[in-house]
Amino acid sequence: MIQKKFNEVDRRIFYFPAVRPCETVSPATLLGSLIVLSQNIGNYQSKFFATQRRNSREAIRKIGILLVFFEEIHDRGSILPETAVLCFSELHLTFQKIRFLLEDCSREGARLWILMKSEMVVTQFRMLIRTVATAFDILPLNSMDICGEVMELVELVAKQARKARIEIDPNDERAMRRVLSVLDLFEKGIEPEFQVLKWVLDYLEIKTWSDCNKEIKFLEEQWVESEEREVPFLSSLLSFMCYCRVRIFDTVDYQNADQTDVPCNMEVLSCLNPEDFRCPISLELMIDPVTVSTGQTYDRSSIQKWLKAGHTICPKTGEKLTNTELVPNTNLRKLIHQFCADNGVSLAKTGKKTRDIARTILPGSPAAAEAMKFLSRIVARNLVFGTSEQKNKAAYEIRLLAKANIFNRSCLIEAGTIPPLLNLLYSFNKSIQENAIAALLKLSKHANGKKIVVENGGLRSIVAVLKRGISLEAKQTAAATIFYLSSVKGYRRLIGEIDETIPALVDLIKEGTPCGKKNGVVALFGLALYHGNRQRVIDAGTIPLLLHIIASSNKDDLIVDSLALLATLAECLDGTLAILQASSFPLITRILQSTTSQAGKEHCVSIFLSCCTNGGDEAVAVLAKDTSVMSSLYAVTTDGTAQASKKARSLIKMLHKFHETSSSGQGCQAFTNEQSVHVW
């Protein structure tokens, strides 16, 4: 094959990256490639076309006849005239585009989009078939060595291609009008009839929940990558399919295929709290963070669009902006860049996928807004009055809907979904409990969601799942929920005062999967930001457990998170004593020298600095025993962040002062009361 192969997943729909054969290609190679390409197009005969059936079938039929023509020339070994080579080169380019178009028309999950783009698709078919006809107008058939029967077939195809009436199928047009009528009803605040929705899905042969979900996923991908002018229409179609998924289908035919919403990776859940790195408007990592007059920070491009739209209030707080000055937040920008460097996150990639204000805080269209409100009321009603199966499905739908954007979360919260979800946490059904706690995790990312969870006594319910959840997954999700709730200063004390919280998190760190351990560590980190919780965390035996993770784990992000929590605990005297009693300095030194994470290095330096500050000369003496520490500290002063460099310089001064005041070896006595504690 001459053409470059493109993965269906990588190629955007309606993008045809056809490659024109080079001028020096041999006629035999060109002909052989045309045969293979025609065969590939013929294989689409077995594919399912929900729409454009007639146009697709006719294109495949015509090229199937031409395949006979190409094979005839190949078998006879005829020498092609120069005009024929030029014609075949044009056909090769056109056939590539036809194959891409057929691939799009039969693409899984794109049925609704293809239907609503019928005019564009028909125009493409018309243009490509006309190009085939034009190519045969200049093909010197009479000078080519082919049998009369094949020549008649080719002439017939060329004639049909010239005169073909390529139009929108009347049934496609009827289905398209019905979809548009439903969107119009949504915009007017009227719920569509069940039978109308069912007719559209039946026409597209979207028969199951998973079929519908594939359509939603495809539309979400298009939504993220779309031009601004396409956002309203895509948003409306997306809301249409989400509404159908909730209202039409009673059962979820695959629930394990989308269980990726419990955060396990460093980019989503970390002691660095990358949620602070995300723009409250776009929900993406900020590339150029700026601060407005209310003290809130946003990505420059997002807040500029907000202001350009005429808004005069702060998107996050609702306070009136006293001015429109945007002050660069250079410290946060450095942290974000360091975070990305440490975790292999491409800022260029995140910037490319950034969603603007119209796609996050606000709905993409009036139809999308009303559909989401209807949807929210349906799932809220099912959570309260539905059967066990309906409650389970409603909780799962919230998991998915709340992943999309801030507007979806706010609608679900306003519809009153949180109180019944909290009740479902006490279910003895494993699936119901898992879906309920996962839904609450999503809603707890919204400021109002956190507030309603706490006001409805949800903290104890979530801790109950953390302690006695039916499955490990439910416990891990509960820990992640506690992490998000602990981002509110006032809630850290409330959560920590529940007796079971901290011991349950420690148990999760002991028994959980790598994801569970991570969620447990970062949840404890969030709670330890409140000084009153630190003693509870230390008393629960957390420090030996963290040292064990640091010594034995092969998960770099988990090690860094453990170091962050350890650094926080080391700030209090009991934390320092526990670290010193565990003889952990050699371990921390090894991590300082071996880790490639700048955050990890800074945490190591913080641990040493806190221990030496709280532990006095005895602690400094323990650290001074290892002469290699000093070179590592100097490296941090030059290569680390401003904060890490400052801490390293303070520690270096302590060590220098200790060596200067230590004469005759008297000051070098190690921490005499140090007890060896096995790091397990």
XYZ file of C-alpha atoms in Angstrom:
680
model
C 0.000 0.000 0.000
C 1.183 3.508 -0.866
C -1.042 5.360 1.552
C -0.204 5.997 5.156
C -2.345 4.089 7.616
C -4.277 6.086 10.211
C -5.719 4.639 13.362
C -9.477 5.203 13.572
C -9.096 6.385 17.157
C -6.390 8.932 16.258
C -8.113 10.445 13.216
C -10.722 13.116 13.858
C -14.051 12.483 12.205
C -14.501 14.167 8.790
C -10.755 14.652 8.527
C -9.423 12.808 5.466
C -5.601 12.705 5.566
C -5.287 11.206 2.083
C -1.797 10.974 0.581
C -1.322 11.595 -3.141
C 0.934 8.969 -4.772
C 4.294 10.432 -5.723
C 4.949 11.179 -9.392
C 7.770 8.638 -9.614
C 5.676 5.688 -8.401
C 5.756 2.769 -10.818
C 2.488 1.922 -12.633
C 2.594 -1.626 -11.250
C 2.905 -0.388 -7.655
C 0.144 2.145 -8.175
C -2.162 -0.462 -9.680
C -1.432 -2.966 -6.900
C -2.165 -0.344 -4.256
C -5.438 0.586 -5.994
C -6.512 -3.065 -5.907
C -5.791 -3.375 -2.176
C -7.535 -0.071 -1.472
C -10.598 -1.140 -3.472
C -10.700 -4.440 -1.574
C -10.573 -2.544 1.726
C -13.522 -0.414 0.625
C -15.376 -3.574 -0.398
C -14.954 -4.940 3.125
C -17.248 -2.156 4.379
C -20.120 -4.064 2.785
C -20.288 -6.114 5.989
C -20.249 -3.039 8.240
C -23.381 -1.556 9.780
C -24.501 1.870 8.587
C -27.166 3.414 10.811
C -27.562 6.283 8.347
C -26.359 7.058 4.809
C -27.196 3.459 3.916
C -28.009 4.034 0.245
C -25.080 6.388 -0.440
C -22.617 4.065 1.293
C -23.957 0.992 -0.478
C -23.770 2.676 -3.891
C -20.200 3.873 -3.328
C -19.112 0.379 -2.273
C -20.923 -1.186 -5.272
C -19.295 1.152 -7.813
C -15.807 0.611 -6.435
C -16.441 -3.153 -6.354
C -17.055 -3.053 -10.110
C -13.945 -0.960 -10.654
C -11.979 -3.559 -8.664
C -12.789 -6.057 -11.441
C -11.406 -3.538 -13.922
C -8.162 -3.056 -11.974
C -7.680 -6.818 -11.538
C -8.241 -7.337 -15.265
C -5.461 -4.884 -16.102
C -3.186 -6.455 -13.492
C -3.774 -10.014 -14.728
C -3.120 -9.084 -18.370
C 0.096 -7.268 -17.444
C -0.763 -4.449 -19.809
C 1.462 -1.401 -20.114
C -0.465 1.647 -18.930
C -0.382 4.826 -20.991
C 0.787 7.967 -19.198
C -2.749 9.397 -19.144
C -4.003 6.258 -17.392
C -1.306 6.569 -14.709
C -2.397 10.148 -13.989
C -6.014 9.009 -13.841
C -5.200 6.131 -11.495
C -3.214 8.467 -9.244
C -6.293 10.718 -8.913
C -8.499 7.682 -8.270
C -6.113 6.484 -5.572
C -6.397 9.795 -3.735
C -10.195 9.790 -4.077
C -10.547 6.168 -2.961
C -8.604 6.963 0.218
C -11.099 9.712 1.011
C -14.030 7.409 0.277
C -12.592 4.823 2.647
C -12.223 7.458 5.382
C -15.800 8.616 4.766
C -17.154 5.054 4.977
C -15.126 4.540 8.137
C -16.755 7.624 9.646
C -20.269 6.602 8.601
C -19.841 3.203 10.250
C -17.832 4.447 13.244
C -18.981 3.036 16.558
C -20.509 5.677 18.799
C -20.861 8.277 16.028
C -24.354 7.400 14.785
C -26.157 10.470 16.107
C -23.374 12.806 14.972
C -23.372 11.343 11.453
C -27.171 11.679 11.330
C -27.085 15.332 12.354
C -24.272 16.010 9.873
C -26.184 14.380 7.003
C -25.913 17.377 4.696
C -22.136 17.506 5.084
C -21.809 13.751 4.564
C -23.981 13.822 1.447
C -21.907 16.680 0.056
C -18.754 14.619 0.606
C -20.232 11.565 -1.131
C -21.427 13.728 -4.040
C -18.055 15.422 -4.469
C -16.062 12.173 -4.294
C -18.300 10.244 -6.697
C -18.165 13.178 -9.140
C -14.360 13.099 -8.885
C -14.420 9.412 -9.840
C -16.586 10.269 -12.871
C -14.206 13.059 -13.914
C -11.211 10.723 -13.663
C -12.865 8.254 -16.036
C -13.689 11.042 -18.482
C -9.958 11.343 -19.214
C -9.145 7.621 -18.982
C -8.233 6.253 -22.451
C -10.268 3.044 -22.193
C -10.074 2.303 -25.927
C -6.273 2.186 -25.817
C -6.197 -0.229 -22.884
C -6.024 -4.011 -23.173
C -9.267 -5.118 -21.455
C -12.125 -7.354 -22.517
C -15.347 -5.850 -23.881
C -17.469 -7.004 -20.935
C -15.254 -5.252 -18.398
C -15.116 -2.140 -20.569
C -18.922 -2.014 -20.650
C -19.067 -2.283 -16.856
C -16.554 0.534 -16.416
C -18.397 2.775 -18.843
C -21.653 2.024 -17.011
C -20.108 2.952 -13.645
C -18.663 6.168 -15.084
C -22.064 7.090 -16.543
C -23.838 6.338 -13.256
C -21.262 8.365 -11.332
C -21.857 11.359 -13.583
C -25.652 11.185 -13.242
C -25.966 9.876 -9.687
C -28.495 11.664 -7.496
C -26.815 11.680 -4.122
C -29.235 13.078 -1.569
C -30.217 12.773 2.081
C -32.291 9.669 2.703
C -35.896 10.709 3.556
C -35.806 8.480 6.651
C -32.572 10.116 7.801
C -34.170 13.515 7.302
C -37.215 12.478 9.337
C -34.999 11.239 12.189
C -32.955 14.411 12.088
C -36.091 16.550 12.337
C -37.259 14.573 15.360
C -33.980 15.150 17.168
C -34.179 18.867 16.429
C -37.767 18.955 17.692
C -36.666 17.365 20.982
C -33.890 19.944 21.367
C -36.444 22.670 20.719
C -38.674 21.241 23.467
C -35.741 21.162 25.884
C -34.974 24.804 25.124
C -38.589 25.719 25.908
C -38.442 23.825 29.199
C -40.740 21.016 28.023
C -39.930 17.334 28.557
C -40.169 15.266 25.338
C -42.379 12.210 25.029
C -40.829 8.844 25.721
C -42.004 7.409 22.389
C -40.287 10.131 20.354
C -36.959 9.437 22.057
C -37.419 5.696 21.630
C -38.185 6.087 17.927
C -34.937 8.001 17.320
C -32.830 5.447 19.210
C -34.536 2.547 17.446
C -33.887 4.171 14.079
C -30.190 4.500 14.915
C -30.263 0.971 16.388
C -29.022 2.210 19.746
C -30.485 -0.698 21.653
C -28.663 -0.803 24.998
C -27.319 1.452 27.729
C -23.779 0.753 26.559
C -24.661 1.675 22.949
C -25.988 4.986 24.251
C -22.924 5.509 26.435
C -20.626 5.019 23.443
C -22.477 7.809 21.664
C -22.003 10.047 24.702
C -18.289 9.323 24.932
C -17.834 10.121 21.248
C -19.735 13.408 21.572
C -17.678 14.337 24.650
C -14.482 13.855 22.623
C -15.857 16.037 19.832
C -16.968 18.621 22.393
C -13.484 18.986 23.867
C -11.800 19.312 20.473
C -14.467 21.356 18.712
C -14.364 24.899 17.417
C -16.225 27.516 19.434
C -19.066 27.737 16.915
C -19.839 24.009 17.273
C -20.023 23.988 21.080
C -23.743 24.861 21.474
C -24.940 22.208 19.018
C -22.606 19.533 20.404
C -23.681 20.383 23.948
C -27.331 20.019 22.957
C -26.736 16.628 21.318
C -24.706 15.478 24.310
C -27.532 16.433 26.668
C -30.012 14.653 24.368
C -28.057 11.382 24.589
C -27.483 11.704 28.354
C -31.203 12.251 28.836
C -31.973 9.189 26.686
C -29.461 7.071 28.606
C -31.148 7.899 31.894
C -34.768 7.803 30.774
C -34.891 5.039 28.140
C -32.673 2.315 29.576
C -33.610 0.646 32.863
C -30.461 -1.440 33.244
C -26.769 -0.816 32.851
C -25.449 -3.669 30.728
C -21.808 -3.032 31.612
C -20.837 -1.279 34.779
C -17.218 -2.267 35.102
C -16.134 -0.648 31.870
C -15.954 2.854 33.297
C -14.624 2.514 36.816
C -11.794 4.979 36.390
C -13.262 7.753 38.493
C -11.537 6.842 41.778
C -8.389 8.954 41.609
C -5.216 6.925 41.918
C -2.631 8.824 39.949
C -0.431 11.708 40.973
C -2.030 14.085 38.533
C -5.426 13.846 40.229
C -4.880 13.075 43.897
C -1.710 14.109 45.661
C -0.369 15.741 48.780
C 0.639 18.594 46.504
C -3.131 18.879 45.927
C -3.076 19.508 42.169
C -6.729 20.519 42.486
C -5.187 23.823 43.561
C -3.348 23.833 40.230
C -6.556 23.560 38.225
C -8.366 26.610 36.947
C -11.786 26.824 38.678
C -13.217 27.801 35.295
C -11.695 25.283 32.885
C -10.879 22.502 35.416
C -7.546 22.065 33.605
C -4.015 22.645 34.883
C -3.265 26.355 34.731
C -0.610 27.336 32.206
C -0.504 31.032 33.105
C -2.102 31.514 36.568
C -3.240 35.041 37.433
C -4.937 36.443 40.539
C -7.967 38.764 40.470
C -9.012 41.391 43.017
C -10.880 38.852 45.201
C -7.666 36.852 45.705
C -8.829 33.920 43.571
C -6.499 32.497 40.920
C -7.489 31.464 37.388
C -5.782 30.566 34.140
C -5.287 33.782 32.193
C -7.078 32.649 29.017
C -10.141 31.459 30.942
C -10.616 34.544 33.108
C -10.024 36.828 30.122
C -12.884 35.096 28.274
C -15.043 35.456 31.379
C -14.347 39.192 31.570
C -14.719 39.636 27.823
C -18.201 38.119 28.071
C -19.175 41.091 30.255
C -19.088 39.433 33.675
C -18.096 41.689 36.584
C -18.091 39.131 39.418
C -15.553 36.535 40.547
C -16.574 33.158 39.027
C -15.686 31.204 42.171
C -16.862 33.461 44.997
C -19.535 35.545 43.280
C -18.025 38.717 44.743
C -17.962 41.872 42.612
C -14.541 42.538 41.095
C -13.211 45.924 42.175
C -11.027 46.026 39.037
C -10.091 43.831 36.077
C -6.359 43.749 36.789
C -4.806 40.283 36.399
C -1.729 39.809 38.594
C 0.610 36.951 37.542
C 0.954 34.296 40.265
C 4.598 33.424 39.644
C 5.029 31.174 42.685
C 2.069 29.016 41.703
C 3.292 28.934 38.123
C 6.654 27.558 39.289
C 4.928 24.913 41.418
C 2.769 23.821 38.489
C 5.763 23.540 36.175
C 7.663 21.569 38.805
C 4.687 19.296 39.397
C 4.391 18.633 35.669
C 8.119 17.940 35.367
C 8.031 15.511 38.294
C 5.064 13.551 36.994
C 5.510 13.544 33.249
C 2.528 15.807 32.613
C 2.802 17.843 29.433
C 1.643 21.418 29.851
C 1.422 21.706 26.084
C -0.947 18.765 25.990
C -3.121 20.072 28.806
C -3.293 23.438 27.130
C -4.467 21.878 23.892
C -7.363 20.188 25.669
C -8.343 23.175 27.802
C -12.067 23.830 27.952
C -13.209 27.412 28.159
C -15.759 29.038 30.433
C -18.726 28.273 28.206
C -18.037 24.565 28.542
C -17.577 24.307 32.296
C -19.358 26.672 34.655
C -22.091 27.499 32.156
C -24.040 25.006 30.003
C -23.123 24.865 26.337
C -26.632 25.753 25.204
C -30.100 26.538 26.618
C -31.269 23.065 25.538
C -28.355 21.462 27.398
C -29.180 23.449 30.533
C -32.845 22.410 30.625
C -32.069 18.791 29.740
C -29.599 18.580 32.610
C -32.187 19.970 35.030
C -34.743 17.374 33.872
C -32.090 14.679 34.165
C -31.154 15.714 37.688
C -34.770 15.574 38.841
C -35.211 12.099 37.329
C -32.186 10.605 39.095
C -33.076 12.378 42.360
C -36.596 10.921 42.188
C -35.259 7.443 41.476
C -32.834 7.702 44.405
C -35.758 8.280 46.760
C -38.693 6.351 45.321
C -37.099 3.804 42.992
C -36.517 0.099 43.436
C -33.089 -1.095 44.533
C -32.094 -1.508 40.884
C -33.306 1.975 40.010
C -31.474 3.506 42.969
C -28.288 1.726 41.966
C -28.559 2.917 38.365
C -29.329 6.476 39.497
C -26.206 6.527 41.678
C -24.124 5.200 38.791
C -25.564 7.798 36.417
C -24.572 10.536 38.873
C -21.019 9.144 38.895
C -20.857 9.650 35.149
C -22.796 12.896 34.873
C -20.830 14.583 37.661
C -17.553 13.883 35.869
C -18.495 16.185 33.007
C -18.440 19.729 34.371
C -19.297 22.111 37.172
C -22.759 22.862 35.794
C -23.744 19.188 35.898
C -22.595 18.930 39.504
C -24.487 22.043 40.527
C -27.712 20.777 38.900
C -27.426 17.395 40.607
C -26.748 19.045 43.963
C -29.665 21.477 43.558
C -31.980 18.584 42.683
C -31.324 17.146 46.161
C -29.309 14.041 45.258
C -26.856 14.197 48.183
C -29.164 13.245 51.119
C -30.508 10.069 49.440
C -26.984 9.148 48.322
C -25.852 9.393 51.946
C -28.687 7.028 52.910
C -27.522 4.529 50.286
C -24.126 4.307 51.990
C -25.738 2.008 54.567
C -26.949 -0.421 51.881
C -25.881 -4.063 52.197
C -25.672 -4.255 48.401
C -22.027 -3.967 47.318
C -22.765 -2.286 43.980
C -25.157 0.265 45.492
C -22.690 1.257 48.191
C -19.821 1.582 45.691
C -21.855 3.713 43.301
C -23.251 5.900 46.079
C -19.853 6.715 47.604
C -18.343 7.284 44.127
C -21.188 9.680 43.269
C -20.604 11.566 46.518
C -16.913 11.776 45.687
C -17.765 13.613 42.463
C -20.277 15.934 44.101
C -17.908 16.696 46.998
C -15.588 18.421 44.525
C -18.181 21.191 44.297
C -18.173 23.784 47.092
C -21.917 23.447 47.668
C -21.586 19.677 47.582
C -19.105 19.693 50.464
C -21.386 21.966 52.469
C -24.503 19.821 51.961
C -22.625 16.606 52.798
C -21.533 18.059 56.136
C -24.884 19.732 56.936
C -26.688 16.422 56.396
C -24.432 14.520 58.786
C -22.601 12.886 55.921
C -19.179 12.826 57.569
C -20.065 9.946 59.864
C -21.723 8.050 57.016
C -18.613 8.383 54.841
C -16.348 7.356 57.718
C -18.609 4.348 58.290
C -17.942 3.233 54.699
C -14.230 3.880 55.201
C -14.255 1.673 58.313
C -16.792 -1.016 57.444
C -17.380 -0.724 53.706
C -18.508 -3.896 51.944
C -15.677 -3.724 49.423
C -12.146 -2.390 49.351
C -13.138 -0.164 46.431
C -15.810 1.524 48.538
C -13.290 2.127 51.352
C -10.765 3.600 48.937
C -13.364 5.928 47.431
C -14.444 7.014 50.919
C -10.828 7.963 51.664
C -10.678 10.023 48.458
C -13.936 11.742 49.469
C -12.462 12.614 52.867
C -9.461 14.093 51.072
C -11.680 16.487 49.103
C -13.775 17.366 52.149
C -10.607 18.134 54.109
C -9.765 20.879 51.617
C -12.164 23.036 53.661
C -10.266 24.183 56.768
C -13.248 24.001 59.101
C -14.053 20.414 58.141
C -10.586 19.043 58.992
C -11.291 19.321 62.702
C -14.784 17.811 62.373
C -13.498 14.830 60.406
C -10.542 14.263 62.734
C -12.752 14.352 65.832
C -14.681 11.311 64.614
C -12.826 8.575 66.531
C -12.824 6.019 63.715
C -11.549 8.273 60.913
C -7.799 8.253 61.415
C -7.470 4.587 62.541
C -9.572 3.555 59.528
C -7.309 5.497 57.159
C -4.276 3.857 58.744
C -5.887 0.439 58.255
C -6.489 1.290 54.589
C -2.823 2.186 54.172
C -1.913 -1.207 55.657
C -4.371 -3.338 53.705
C -5.294 -1.384 50.583
C -4.168 -1.609 46.998
C -1.585 0.936 45.823
C -4.552 3.176 44.988
C -6.021 2.632 48.464
C -2.706 3.328 50.177
C -2.351 6.540 48.192
C -5.859 7.710 49.013
C -5.282 6.912 52.688
C -1.984 8.813 52.809
C -3.299 11.943 51.099
C -6.476 11.931 53.211
C -4.308 11.863 56.358
C -2.212 14.647 54.866
C -5.330 16.762 54.362
C -6.415 16.148 57.966
C -2.925 16.790 59.339
C -3.036 20.331 57.974
C -5.122 21.004 61.088
C -2.630 20.986 63.975
C -5.123 19.394 66.350
C -5.218 16.237 64.232
C -1.488 15.621 64.099
C -1.202 13.953 67.475
C -4.070 11.616 66.565
C -2.304 10.670 63.326
C 0.962 9.996 65.186
C -0.766 7.998 67.947
C -2.380 5.772 65.312
C 1.071 4.428 64.402
C 1.289 6.252 61.086
C 5.003 7.117 61.137
C 6.402 3.533 61.158
C 3.878 2.706 58.428
C 5.022 5.633 56.271
C 8.658 4.684 56.732
C 7.849 1.154 55.600
C 6.183 2.492 52.447
C 9.139 4.775 51.736
C 11.565 1.891 52.185
C 9.682 -0.767 50.207
C 7.269 0.779 47.696
C 8.062 0.915 43.992
C 5.450 3.614 43.418
C 7.269 6.937 43.202
C 4.143 9.024 43.687
C 3.172 7.065 46.799
C 6.675 7.571 48.230
C 6.500 11.331 47.600
C 3.054 11.537 49.218
C 4.325 9.566 52.227
C 7.281 11.939 52.539
C 4.903 14.910 52.429
C 2.819 13.513 55.284
C 5.955 12.598 57.231
C 7.279 16.159 56.779
C 4.016 17.555 58.145
C 4.094 15.251 61.187
C 7.760 16.049 61.816
C 6.800 19.654 62.538
C 5.495 18.655 65.976
C 7.760 17.346 68.755
C 6.162 13.886 69.046
C 6.497 13.432 65.302
C 10.183 14.286 65.482
C 10.731 11.851 68.364
C 8.954 9.036 66.495
C 11.094 9.627 63.397
C 14.324 9.700 65.429
C 13.374 6.621 67.423
C 12.813 4.746 64.171
C 16.436 5.424 63.137
C 15.073 6.680 59.848
C 17.704 9.280 58.889
C 19.708 6.870 56.675
C 16.509 5.977 54.803
C 15.536 9.625 54.285
C 19.100 10.413 53.180
C 18.965 7.600 50.617
C 15.702 8.939 49.202
C 17.097 12.489 49.114
C 20.038 11.254 47.055
C 18.138 8.895 44.764
C 14.759 10.465 44.028
C 14.308 12.438 40.824
C 11.297 14.271 42.248
C 11.989 17.841 43.299
C 8.965 17.669 45.599
C 10.367 14.499 47.169
C 13.731 16.151 47.783
C 12.055 19.134 49.395
C 10.034 16.870 51.713
C 13.241 15.077 52.764
C 14.916 18.384 53.579
C 11.795 19.495 55.486
C 11.880 16.322 57.583
C 15.545 16.860 58.467
C 15.016 20.535 59.251
C 12.028 19.886 61.531
C 13.802 17.061 63.332
C 16.956 19.144 63.873
C 14.903 22.152 65.025
C 12.766 20.128 67.441
C 15.371 17.554 68.448
C 18.253 19.955 69.073
C 21.933 18.981 69.003
C 21.178 15.316 69.512
C 19.216 15.191 66.244
C 21.806 17.292 64.420
C 24.485 14.891 65.640
C 22.634 11.942 64.115
C 22.384 13.741 60.766
C 26.008 14.940 60.904
C 27.244 11.329 61.072
C 26.559 10.956 57.332
C 29.062 13.165 55.519
C 27.280 12.654 52.184
C 24.253 14.630 53.371
C 25.990 17.979 52.933
C 26.585 17.532 49.188
C 22.950 16.553 48.695
C 21.820 19.666 50.556
C 24.057 21.886 48.428
C 22.528 20.299 45.319
C 19.051 21.258 46.563
C 20.147 24.867 47.119
C 21.058 25.148 43.438
C 18.563 22.831 41.738
C 15.531 22.942 44.045
C 12.601 25.323 44.273
C 12.978 28.615 46.127
C 11.297 27.121 49.196
C 13.402 23.949 49.113
C 16.585 25.973 48.645
C 15.739 28.136 51.660
C 15.172 25.066 53.853
C 18.394 23.435 52.637
C 20.416 26.574 53.462
C 18.930 26.676 56.966
C 19.890 23.046 57.499
C 23.401 23.611 56.166
C 23.854 26.483 58.642
C 22.751 24.177 61.477
C 25.251 21.514 60.452
C 28.079 24.053 60.065
C 27.310 25.532 63.465
C 27.237 22.067 65.017
C 30.664 21.188 63.566
C 32.128 24.518 64.654
C 30.938 24.154 68.249
C 31.909 20.486 68.441
C 35.461 20.169 69.718
C 37.360 17.108 70.951
C 34.480 14.996 69.623
C 32.249 16.001 72.553
C 29.565 17.506 70.390
C 29.524 14.625 67.995
C 27.953 12.235 70.417
C 25.011 10.646 68.782
C 21.494 10.912 70.051
C 22.229 8.979 73.254
C 18.631 8.172 74.069
C 17.864 6.986 70.548
C 16.004 3.681 70.443
C 16.218 1.360 67.492
C 12.758 0.688 66.136
C 12.365 -1.782 63.303
C 11.116 -0.086 60.128
C 8.452 -2.490 58.925
